[in-house]
Structures are given as structure tokens and as C-alpha cells.
Short mmCIF file of C-alpha atoms in Angstrom, two decimals:
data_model
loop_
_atom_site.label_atom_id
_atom_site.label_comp_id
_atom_site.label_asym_id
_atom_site.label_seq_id
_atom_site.Cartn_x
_atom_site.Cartn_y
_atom_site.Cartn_z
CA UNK A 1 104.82 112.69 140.41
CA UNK A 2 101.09 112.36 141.27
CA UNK A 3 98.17 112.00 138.92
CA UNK A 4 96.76 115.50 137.87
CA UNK A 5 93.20 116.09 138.12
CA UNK A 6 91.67 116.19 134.53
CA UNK A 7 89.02 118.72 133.64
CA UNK A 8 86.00 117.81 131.88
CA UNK A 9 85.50 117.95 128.09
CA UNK A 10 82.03 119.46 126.83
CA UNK A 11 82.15 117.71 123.47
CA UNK A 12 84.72 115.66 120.79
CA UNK A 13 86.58 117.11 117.92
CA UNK A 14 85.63 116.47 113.78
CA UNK A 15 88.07 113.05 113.58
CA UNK A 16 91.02 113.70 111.86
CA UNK A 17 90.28 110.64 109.22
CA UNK A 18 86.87 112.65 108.09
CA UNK A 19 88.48 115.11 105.19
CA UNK A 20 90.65 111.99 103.89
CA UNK A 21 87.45 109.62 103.48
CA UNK A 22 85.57 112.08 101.94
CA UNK A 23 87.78 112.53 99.16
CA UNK A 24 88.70 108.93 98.81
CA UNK A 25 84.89 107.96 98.59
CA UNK A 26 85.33 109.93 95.26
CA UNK A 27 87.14 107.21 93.44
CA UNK A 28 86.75 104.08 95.05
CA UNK A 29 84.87 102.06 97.79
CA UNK A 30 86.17 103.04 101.71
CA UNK A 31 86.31 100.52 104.22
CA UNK A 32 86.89 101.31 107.92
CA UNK A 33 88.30 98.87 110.09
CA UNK A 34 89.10 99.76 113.98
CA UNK A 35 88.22 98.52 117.37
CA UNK A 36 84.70 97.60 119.16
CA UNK A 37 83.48 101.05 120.63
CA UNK A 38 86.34 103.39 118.63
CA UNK A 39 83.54 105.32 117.32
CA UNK A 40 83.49 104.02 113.56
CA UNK A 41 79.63 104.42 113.23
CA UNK A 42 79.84 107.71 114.41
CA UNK A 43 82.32 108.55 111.69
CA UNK A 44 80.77 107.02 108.91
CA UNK A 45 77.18 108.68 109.76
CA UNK A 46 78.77 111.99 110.34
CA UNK A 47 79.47 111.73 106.22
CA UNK A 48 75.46 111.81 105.98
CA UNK A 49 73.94 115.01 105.57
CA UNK A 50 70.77 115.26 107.75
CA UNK A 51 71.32 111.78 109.11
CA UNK A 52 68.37 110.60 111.77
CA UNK A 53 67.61 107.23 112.85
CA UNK A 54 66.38 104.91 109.90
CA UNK A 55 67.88 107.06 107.52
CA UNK A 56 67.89 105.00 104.29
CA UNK A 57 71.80 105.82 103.75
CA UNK A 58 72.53 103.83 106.63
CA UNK A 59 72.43 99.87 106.57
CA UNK A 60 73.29 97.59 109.61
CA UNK A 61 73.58 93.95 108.97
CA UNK A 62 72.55 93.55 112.71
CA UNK A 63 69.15 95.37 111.86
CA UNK A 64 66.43 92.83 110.36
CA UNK A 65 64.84 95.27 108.37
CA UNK A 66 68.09 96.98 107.34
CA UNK A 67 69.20 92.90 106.60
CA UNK A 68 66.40 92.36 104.63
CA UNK A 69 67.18 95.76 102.23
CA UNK A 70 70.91 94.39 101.66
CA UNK A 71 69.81 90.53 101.02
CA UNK A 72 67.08 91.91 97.90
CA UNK A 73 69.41 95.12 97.27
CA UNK A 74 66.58 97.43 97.86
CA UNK A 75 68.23 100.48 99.20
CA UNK A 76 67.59 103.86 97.88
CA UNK A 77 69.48 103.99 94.37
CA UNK A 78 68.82 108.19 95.22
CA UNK A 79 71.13 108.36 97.99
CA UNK A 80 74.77 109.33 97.02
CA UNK A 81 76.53 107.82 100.08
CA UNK A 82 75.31 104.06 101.33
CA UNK A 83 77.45 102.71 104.24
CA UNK A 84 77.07 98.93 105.17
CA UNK A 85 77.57 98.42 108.64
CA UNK A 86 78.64 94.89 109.95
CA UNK A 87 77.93 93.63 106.25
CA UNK A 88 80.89 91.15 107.10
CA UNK A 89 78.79 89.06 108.92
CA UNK A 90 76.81 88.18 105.39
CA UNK A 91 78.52 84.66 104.23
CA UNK A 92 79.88 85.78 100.73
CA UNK A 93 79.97 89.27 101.95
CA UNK A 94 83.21 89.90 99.44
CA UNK A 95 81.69 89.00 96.81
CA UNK A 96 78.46 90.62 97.39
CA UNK A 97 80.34 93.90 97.60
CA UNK A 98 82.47 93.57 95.12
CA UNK A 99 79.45 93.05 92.67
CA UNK A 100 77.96 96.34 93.82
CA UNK A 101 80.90 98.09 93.22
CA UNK A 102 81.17 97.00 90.08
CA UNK A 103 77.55 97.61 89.39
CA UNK A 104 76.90 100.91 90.52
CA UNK A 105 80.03 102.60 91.38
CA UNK A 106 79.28 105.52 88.50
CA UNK A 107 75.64 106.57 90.62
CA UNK A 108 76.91 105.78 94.07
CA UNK A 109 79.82 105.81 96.54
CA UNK A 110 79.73 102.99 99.16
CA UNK A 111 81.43 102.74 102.54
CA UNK A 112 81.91 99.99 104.67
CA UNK A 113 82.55 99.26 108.22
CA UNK A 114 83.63 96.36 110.50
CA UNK A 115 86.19 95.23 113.14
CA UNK A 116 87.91 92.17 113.31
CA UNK A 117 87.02 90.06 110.33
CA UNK A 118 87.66 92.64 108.02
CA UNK A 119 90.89 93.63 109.32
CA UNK A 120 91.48 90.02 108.50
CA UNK A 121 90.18 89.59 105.41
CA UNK A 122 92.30 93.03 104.32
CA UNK A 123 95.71 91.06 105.41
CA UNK A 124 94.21 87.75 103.67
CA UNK A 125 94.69 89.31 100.05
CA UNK A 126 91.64 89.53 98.17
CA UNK A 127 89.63 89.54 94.78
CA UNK A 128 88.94 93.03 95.52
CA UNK A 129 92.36 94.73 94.95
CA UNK A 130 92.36 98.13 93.64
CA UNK A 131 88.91 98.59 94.22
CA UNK A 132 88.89 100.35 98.04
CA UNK A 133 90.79 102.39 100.75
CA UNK A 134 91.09 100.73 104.28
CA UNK A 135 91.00 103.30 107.24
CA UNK A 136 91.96 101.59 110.95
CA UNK A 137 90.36 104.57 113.28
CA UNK A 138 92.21 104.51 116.42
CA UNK A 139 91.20 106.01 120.06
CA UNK A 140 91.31 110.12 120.04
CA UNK A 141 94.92 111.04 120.99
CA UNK A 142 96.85 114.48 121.87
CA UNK A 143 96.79 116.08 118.86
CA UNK A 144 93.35 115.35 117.56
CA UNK A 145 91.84 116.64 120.71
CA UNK A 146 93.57 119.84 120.29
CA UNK A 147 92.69 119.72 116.68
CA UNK A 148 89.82 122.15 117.46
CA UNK A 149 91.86 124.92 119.56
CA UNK A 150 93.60 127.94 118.22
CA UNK A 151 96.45 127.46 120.84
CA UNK A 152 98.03 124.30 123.01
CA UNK A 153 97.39 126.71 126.16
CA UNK A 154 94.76 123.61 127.20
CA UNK A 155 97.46 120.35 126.57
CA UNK A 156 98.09 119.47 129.70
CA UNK A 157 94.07 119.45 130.35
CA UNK A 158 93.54 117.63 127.80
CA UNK A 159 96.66 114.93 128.49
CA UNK A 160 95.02 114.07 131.84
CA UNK A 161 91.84 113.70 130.70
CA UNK A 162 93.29 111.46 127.83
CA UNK A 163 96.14 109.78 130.33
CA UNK A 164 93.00 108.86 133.30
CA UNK A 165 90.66 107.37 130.90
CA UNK A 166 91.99 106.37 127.60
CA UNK A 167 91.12 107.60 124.36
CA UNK A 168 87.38 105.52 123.61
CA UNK A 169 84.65 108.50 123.42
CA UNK A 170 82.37 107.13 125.65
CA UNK A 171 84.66 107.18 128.91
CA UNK A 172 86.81 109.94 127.44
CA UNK A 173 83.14 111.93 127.27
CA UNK A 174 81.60 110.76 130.80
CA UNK A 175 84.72 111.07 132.98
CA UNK A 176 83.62 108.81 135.73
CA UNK A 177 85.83 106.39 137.15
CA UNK A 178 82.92 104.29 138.18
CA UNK A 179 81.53 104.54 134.67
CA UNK A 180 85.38 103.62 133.70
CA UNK A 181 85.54 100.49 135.43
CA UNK A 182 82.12 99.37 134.45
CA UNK A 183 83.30 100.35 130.49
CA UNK A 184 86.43 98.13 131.33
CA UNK A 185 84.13 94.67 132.11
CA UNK A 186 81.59 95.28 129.64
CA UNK A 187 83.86 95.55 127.06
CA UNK A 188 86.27 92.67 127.64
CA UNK A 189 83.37 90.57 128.13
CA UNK A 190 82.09 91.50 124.61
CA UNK A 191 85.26 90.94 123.18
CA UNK A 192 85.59 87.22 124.52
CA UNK A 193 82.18 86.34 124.60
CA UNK A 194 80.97 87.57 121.41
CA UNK A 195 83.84 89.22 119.16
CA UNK A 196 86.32 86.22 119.64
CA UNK A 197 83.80 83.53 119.49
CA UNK A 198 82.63 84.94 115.93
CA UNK A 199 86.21 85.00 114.84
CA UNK A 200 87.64 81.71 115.73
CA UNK A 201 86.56 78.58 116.91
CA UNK A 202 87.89 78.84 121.10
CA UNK A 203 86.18 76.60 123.36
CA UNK A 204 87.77 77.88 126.76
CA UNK A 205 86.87 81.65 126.80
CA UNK A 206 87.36 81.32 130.84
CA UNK A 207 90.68 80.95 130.36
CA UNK A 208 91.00 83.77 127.32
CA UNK A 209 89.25 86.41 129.41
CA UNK A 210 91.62 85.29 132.45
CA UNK A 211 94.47 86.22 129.62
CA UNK A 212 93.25 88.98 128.42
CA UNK A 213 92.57 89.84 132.48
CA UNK A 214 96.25 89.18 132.68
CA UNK A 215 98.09 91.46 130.21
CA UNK A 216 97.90 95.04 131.45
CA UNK A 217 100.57 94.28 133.83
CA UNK A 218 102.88 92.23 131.29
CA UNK A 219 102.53 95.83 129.29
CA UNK A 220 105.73 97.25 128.50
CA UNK A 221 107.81 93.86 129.08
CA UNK A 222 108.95 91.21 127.13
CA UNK A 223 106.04 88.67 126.07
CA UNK A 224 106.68 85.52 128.10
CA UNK A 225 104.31 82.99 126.34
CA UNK A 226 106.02 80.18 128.76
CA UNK A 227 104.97 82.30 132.07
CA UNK A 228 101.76 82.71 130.66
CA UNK A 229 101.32 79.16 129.42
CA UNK A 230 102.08 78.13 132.98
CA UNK A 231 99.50 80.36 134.46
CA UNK A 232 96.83 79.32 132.35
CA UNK A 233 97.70 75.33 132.17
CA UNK A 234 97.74 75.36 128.28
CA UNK A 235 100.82 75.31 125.95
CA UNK A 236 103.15 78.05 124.84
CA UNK A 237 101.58 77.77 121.03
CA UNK A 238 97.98 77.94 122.70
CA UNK A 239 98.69 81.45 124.56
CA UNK A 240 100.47 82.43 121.45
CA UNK A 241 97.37 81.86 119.46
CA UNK A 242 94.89 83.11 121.84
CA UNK A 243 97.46 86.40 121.94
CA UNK A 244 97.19 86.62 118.50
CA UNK A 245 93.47 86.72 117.90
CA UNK A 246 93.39 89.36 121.13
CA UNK A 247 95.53 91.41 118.87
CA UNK A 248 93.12 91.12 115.84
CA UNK A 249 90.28 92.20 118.13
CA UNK A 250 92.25 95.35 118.88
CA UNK A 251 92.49 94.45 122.50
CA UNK A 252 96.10 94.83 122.32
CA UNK A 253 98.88 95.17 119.88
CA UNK A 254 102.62 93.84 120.02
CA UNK A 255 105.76 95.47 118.53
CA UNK A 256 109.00 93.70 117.49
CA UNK A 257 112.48 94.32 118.30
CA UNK A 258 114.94 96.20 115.99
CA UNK A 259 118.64 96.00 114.98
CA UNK A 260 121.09 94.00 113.19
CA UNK A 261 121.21 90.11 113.04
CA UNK A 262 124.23 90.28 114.13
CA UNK A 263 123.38 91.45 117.48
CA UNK A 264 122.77 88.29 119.79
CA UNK A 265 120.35 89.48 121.93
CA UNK A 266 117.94 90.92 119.40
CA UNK A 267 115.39 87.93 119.09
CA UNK A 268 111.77 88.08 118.19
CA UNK A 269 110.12 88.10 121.08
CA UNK A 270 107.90 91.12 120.70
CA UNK A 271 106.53 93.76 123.54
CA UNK A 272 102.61 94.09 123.98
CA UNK A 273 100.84 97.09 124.72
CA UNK A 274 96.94 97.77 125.12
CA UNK A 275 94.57 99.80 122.63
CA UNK A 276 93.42 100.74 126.01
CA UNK A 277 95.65 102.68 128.16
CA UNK A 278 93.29 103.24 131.31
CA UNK A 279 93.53 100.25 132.22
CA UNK A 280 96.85 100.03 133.65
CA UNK A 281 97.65 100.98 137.11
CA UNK A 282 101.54 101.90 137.04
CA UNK A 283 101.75 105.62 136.07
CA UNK A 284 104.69 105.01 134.33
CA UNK A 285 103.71 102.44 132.45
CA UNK A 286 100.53 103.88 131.64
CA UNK A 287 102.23 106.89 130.40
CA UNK A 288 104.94 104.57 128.03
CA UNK A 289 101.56 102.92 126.78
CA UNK A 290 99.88 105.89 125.99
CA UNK A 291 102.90 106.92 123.71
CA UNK A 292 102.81 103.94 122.43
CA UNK A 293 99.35 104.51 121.17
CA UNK A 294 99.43 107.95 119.75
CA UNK A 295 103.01 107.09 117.99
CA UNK A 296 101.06 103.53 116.53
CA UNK A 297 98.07 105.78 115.12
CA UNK A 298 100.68 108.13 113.57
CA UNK A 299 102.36 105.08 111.97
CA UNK A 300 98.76 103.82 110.57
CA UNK A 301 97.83 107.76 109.49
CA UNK A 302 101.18 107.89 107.84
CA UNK A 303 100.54 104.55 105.47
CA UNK A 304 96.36 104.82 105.66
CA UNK A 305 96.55 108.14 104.01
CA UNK A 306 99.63 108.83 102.86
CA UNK A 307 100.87 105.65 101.28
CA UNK A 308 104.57 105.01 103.40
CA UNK A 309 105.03 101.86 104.54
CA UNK A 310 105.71 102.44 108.17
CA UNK A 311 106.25 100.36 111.85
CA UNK A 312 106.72 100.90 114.91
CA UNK A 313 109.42 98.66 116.63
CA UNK A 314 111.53 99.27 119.73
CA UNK A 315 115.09 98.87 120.24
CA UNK A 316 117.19 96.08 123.22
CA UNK A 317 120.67 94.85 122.67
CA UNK A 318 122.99 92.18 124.02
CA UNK A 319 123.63 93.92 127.17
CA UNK A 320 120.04 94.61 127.97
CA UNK A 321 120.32 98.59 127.01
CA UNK A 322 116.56 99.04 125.72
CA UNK A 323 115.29 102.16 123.54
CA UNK A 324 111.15 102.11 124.14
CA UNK A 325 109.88 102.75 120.58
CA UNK A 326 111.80 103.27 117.10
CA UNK A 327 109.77 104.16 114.17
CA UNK A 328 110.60 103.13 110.76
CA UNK A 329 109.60 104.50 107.38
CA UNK A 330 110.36 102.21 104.10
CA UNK A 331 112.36 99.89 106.50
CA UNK A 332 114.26 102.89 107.34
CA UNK A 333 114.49 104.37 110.48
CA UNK A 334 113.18 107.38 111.51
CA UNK A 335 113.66 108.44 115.28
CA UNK A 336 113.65 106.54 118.25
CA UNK A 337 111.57 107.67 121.86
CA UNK A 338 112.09 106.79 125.35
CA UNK A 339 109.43 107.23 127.97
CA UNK A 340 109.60 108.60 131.05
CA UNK A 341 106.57 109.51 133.34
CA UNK A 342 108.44 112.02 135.49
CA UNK A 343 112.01 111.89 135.29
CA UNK A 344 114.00 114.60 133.10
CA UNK A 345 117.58 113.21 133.80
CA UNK A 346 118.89 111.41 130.39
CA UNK A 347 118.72 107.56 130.53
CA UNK A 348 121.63 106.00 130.37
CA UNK A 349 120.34 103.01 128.02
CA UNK A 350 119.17 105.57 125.74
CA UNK A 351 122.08 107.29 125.06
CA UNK A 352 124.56 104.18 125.02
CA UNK A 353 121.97 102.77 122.51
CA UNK A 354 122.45 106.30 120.59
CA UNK A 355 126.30 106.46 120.90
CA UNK A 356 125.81 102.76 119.14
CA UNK A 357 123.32 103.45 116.40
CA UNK A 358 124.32 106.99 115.68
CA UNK A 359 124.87 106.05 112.12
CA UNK A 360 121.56 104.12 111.82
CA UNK A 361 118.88 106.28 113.57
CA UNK A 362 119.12 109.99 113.02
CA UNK A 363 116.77 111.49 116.02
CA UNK A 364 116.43 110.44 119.42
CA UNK A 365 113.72 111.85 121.86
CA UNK A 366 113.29 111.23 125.77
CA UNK A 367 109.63 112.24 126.64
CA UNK A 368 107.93 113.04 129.91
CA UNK A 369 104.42 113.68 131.22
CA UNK A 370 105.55 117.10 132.83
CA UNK A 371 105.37 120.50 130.64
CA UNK A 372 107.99 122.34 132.46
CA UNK A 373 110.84 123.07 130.36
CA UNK A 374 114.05 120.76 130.43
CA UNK A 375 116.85 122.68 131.16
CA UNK A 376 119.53 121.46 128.32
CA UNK A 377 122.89 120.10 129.37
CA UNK A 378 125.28 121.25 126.53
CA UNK A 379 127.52 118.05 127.41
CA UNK A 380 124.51 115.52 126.37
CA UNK A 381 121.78 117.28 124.35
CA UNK A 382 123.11 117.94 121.06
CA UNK A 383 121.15 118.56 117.49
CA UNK A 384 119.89 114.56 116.96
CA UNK A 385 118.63 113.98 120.86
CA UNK A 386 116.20 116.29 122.98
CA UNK A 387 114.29 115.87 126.30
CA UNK A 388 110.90 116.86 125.37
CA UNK A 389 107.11 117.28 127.41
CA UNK A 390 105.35 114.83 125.68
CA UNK A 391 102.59 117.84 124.44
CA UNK A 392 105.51 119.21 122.83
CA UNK A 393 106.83 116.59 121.60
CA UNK A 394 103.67 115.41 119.82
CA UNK A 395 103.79 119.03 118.26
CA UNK A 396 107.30 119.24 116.91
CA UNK A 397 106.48 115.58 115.07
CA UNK A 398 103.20 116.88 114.02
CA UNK A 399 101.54 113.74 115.27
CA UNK A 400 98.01 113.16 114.53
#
């Protein structure tokens, strides 16, 4: 199946967090979390009314002047809404917040924004407990693009605009592959350069951006640390730590396996896929990373806003039969997904893997890129497992 040509998108939607944080900023403090570029300024000044440069609403720790304001707390005690952007980058920031919170949380609301070190200080545990609502904004998916549309008539225009280059605004707005690839350096420079060298202490960043250069075609697979080690000349635990801080930059993310102990073959190693789709050249793999994505941002939504606990795991057992993704909700599972690019013939994995869990998972999907309609075979599709377009599928699920 060949790439489709995508057709070009005027403007973005509202984001589908924008209702939530509103009403959250009602109670308590809001702090958005996400990766470099995601478009959480954007977001958070969209909650201003009237907003122009220099508004006084608007804070950025980078800004001198804007620096200066937070150090002698001299912002505008008028304004309703104050967002502090980058204020992680103050040393004390916690407690800095946490005292204005406490001070003025009957006069104002407060929101606050940041990447990495504040997804890290929300998984540290913290003095602040009770006091705020974390958001992680992901890329725009399916569903939130056609949030805006009275009909899906437009999916498939709007899956191979998302599917060609990824779901960052800026390249999802442009459209250019030339633009694309440019997007692609700068950003992955940024990220090693800057980004990881404020988080941790790495002295060979050659080496982490020749990693990082590295993963979009170990997407999909079973994380080797030892191949990787061997590539790079450093130890397993090295790659493995390097890995890990990629992940906390939002460069990529890694899922674990599920099933019973008792199964031999089910280990830890995990699977790592990219916040990044566009990147990676394989259709098919591209496509299995993209639903990876949207079904990752639906598992954040779901425990963000809605309070479930949720993951997103995928599914290989002793023989090697592998399931793609399996969602879980309360340590319960949910359904399980394969992905496949073109091909609407059932996988065999998939349904030996159902035949064997059918008491454990109740749903099973196989998704393609295609729209046409699978013609059911009465002997295999029954009420738990359907072949679905991926549009459709993301409809029926009422993904976000």
C-alpha cells in the first residue's frame, strides 16, 4: 500500500485538555507537563482573555524582566489567571509555589508549565500533595483533529496528514517535508544539548544524540540494551540510563510486556516507541507507532482527567505469538490491538494469543490504515474480535 497524499490543514482544533483545565483551575493549582514543542504555551495562553505579548498574566522564567516579577512577587494581584512558565528552573521552585498557593489561592488561580523536570518532580512525591492537577499534553491525534467537524467524511485526510508528519503543530501546520526534516535536527539537538544536559549530569552527548539517532528503527522491537551497548562502546546499565532520561524528555516512551508469571517467556524487557512518529521510515511501523501514540494519550486522558489508573502494555508468549498493545484499566485488562498497515487477513498470533487469553482480555481489535470495509468471515470474527480502519476504530473507542 503506498503513502497517500495528505491535504493541507488551514488551522488546529481548541485542544481537547482546554474545558478540563478550566474547571480544575477552579479548585486547585494546574500544572502541565508534556514534551518540548507539544504546544503547552499555546494552551495555557489560550486560557487568557485578550492575551498579547507582555501580557502581565503571563510569566516566563526564561524572560529577565518576567524573572525579575517572580523573584520580588510583583505580578498583577488584579489578574485572575497567572501562569508560570519554566518556573522549574528557579532553585526552590516547589517551595516557592507552594507558598503562593497557600497565600493567595482565595484571589487567584495559578497554572504552571514545564517539561522534563516537572514530570520528574510529579513521580518524586512531593510536599505539595493535594494541592494541584498534572495535565501531560500529548501531540494532536485522530480524534482531536476531527474534534471540530460535524462528520468523519475528512478522516482519512486528516490520518495522512497526521501519519506523514506526526502530531507536533508546527510540522503538522507547515506540511513541508523539507521543513520536516529540518524540525527533526533542531529538535533532537535541543533535546541533547540543552534539555538533557539541564536534567542530568551526561558528559558524552555525542554518543546520546548517536542513541537517540539510533532508535526509530529499534521501534516496535524488543529493547536490546546489549546491541546497543555494543554500538555505542558503553555498558548495558549506561544505555539503559541514557534510555531512561530520553524517555523523561518525551523523546520516546517504552511499554512492558503482559501476562502471567507463569509464562516463561514473558520477561521485562519492554518495547520503545517515539513521541514522534514521522520520523520512522517503515510504513508499517510508522503506522503501529502512530497507534501507539493516540492509544498512550487515551491512557493519560483516561487517568489525567478522569482519575483510572490505566497502562498501556503489549502482549508475547513463550512461543513468540505477540499481541501489539493491551490496555489495562485498575490492573485489569481492557482490550488488546494489533497493527497492521495494509493487510486485512486475521493474524495468526493474534488470534492464538486470543484463543489463550479469552478468559483474561474481553476485546480484541486488528487495525489497518485503509477505510474500506473488512468483509467479516463468520468462522473468525465473532462478538469480542473485529478488523477495524483505524478512523473507525478510534471512533467506536471514543479515543481522544
Amino acid at each position: 500500500m503506498a503513502e497517500m497524499k495528505s491535504k493541507k490543514l488551514k488551522n488546529l482544533p481548541e485542544r481537547i485538555y482546554l474545558k478540563h483545565i478550566e474547571k480544575d483551575l477552579d479548585s486547585k493549582m494546574v500544572f502541565i507537563g508534556g514534551p518540548r514543542q507539544v504546544g503547552k504555551t499555546t494552551l495555557a495562553i489560550s486560557l487568557v482573555k485578550n492575551f498579547k505579548p507582555g501580557h502581565p498574566a503571563y510569566l516566563n522564567w526564561d524572560n529577565e524582566e518576567a524573572r525579575r516579577v517572580i523573584i520580588k512577587s510583583e505580578w498583577s494581584k488584579d489578574e485572575p489567571l497567572i501562569i508560570f512558565d519554566e518556573i522549574h528552573k528557579r532553585k526552590g521552585w516547589q517551595t516557592f509555589i507552594k507558598g503562593i498557593w497557600d497565600t493567595w489561592k482565595f484571589n487567584q488561580k495559578f497554572l504552571v508549565t514545564g517539561s522534563a523536570r516537572l514530570d520528574v518532580f510529579r513521580k518524586s512525591g512531593d510536599s505539595m500533595m493535594g494541592r494541584y492537577y498534572y495535565y501531560r499534553i500529548h501531540p494532536f491525534t485522530l480524534p482531536e483533529l476531527l474534534s471540530h467537524e460535524k462528520s468523519n467524511a475528512k478522516a482519512m485526510d486528516y490520518l495522512n496528514v497526521l501519519f506523514k508528519f506526526g502530531g507536533f503543530p508546527e510540522p503538522l501546520l507547515k506540511q513541508d517535508e523539507v521543513e520536516l526534516r529540518r524540525w527533526h535536527l533542531q529538535r533532537l539537538s535541543k533535546l541533547v544539548r540543552v534539555d538533557l544536559r539541564d536534567l542530568e549530569n551526561i558528559s558524552d552527548l555525542d554518543k546520546v544524540e548517536l542513541l537517540a539517532d539510533s532508535l526509530p528503527s529499534r521501534v516496535g522491537s524488543l529493547l536490546s540494551y546489549k546491541s546497543l551497548s555494543e554500538d555505542l562502546s558503553v555498558s548495558d546499565k549506561t544505555v539503559k540510563r541514557w534510555i531512561g532520561a530520553l524517555d523523561t524528555l518525551y523523546y520516546c516512551f517504552q511499554i512492558l510486556p503482559f501476562g502471567a508469571p507463569k509464562i516463561r517467556a514473558v520477561k521485562k524487557t519492554p518495547k520503545l516507541y517515539l513521541w514522534d512518529w514521522s520520523q520512522i521510515e517503515d510504513l508499517a511501523i510508522r503506522f503501529e507507532n502512530m497507534v501507539a501514540s493516540h492509544l498512550l494519550k487515551w491512557c493519560d486522558y483516561n487517568q489525567d482527567v478522569l482519575g483510572f489508573k490505566m497502562e498501556l502494555r503489549f502482549i508475547r508468549d513463550e512461543l513468540g505469538h505477540e499481541c501489539d498493545f493491551v490496555i489495562l484499566q485498575n490492573r485489569k485488562p481492557l482490550f488488546a490491538v494489533e497493527c497492521k498497515y495494509s493487510d486485512d487477513k486475521p493474524s495468526e498470533s493474534l488470534l492464538k494469543l486470543r484463543s489463550k487469553f479469552k478468559n483474561t482480555i474481553p476485546f480484541w481489535y486488528q487495525v489497518r490504515m485503509d477505510t474500506s470495509e473488512y468483509k467479516a468471515d463468520s468462522k473468525v470474527i465473532a462478538s469480542d474480535f473485529k478488523i477495524l480502519s483505524f478512523s473507525k476504530f478510534c471512533s467506536e473507542l471514543k479515543m481522544v
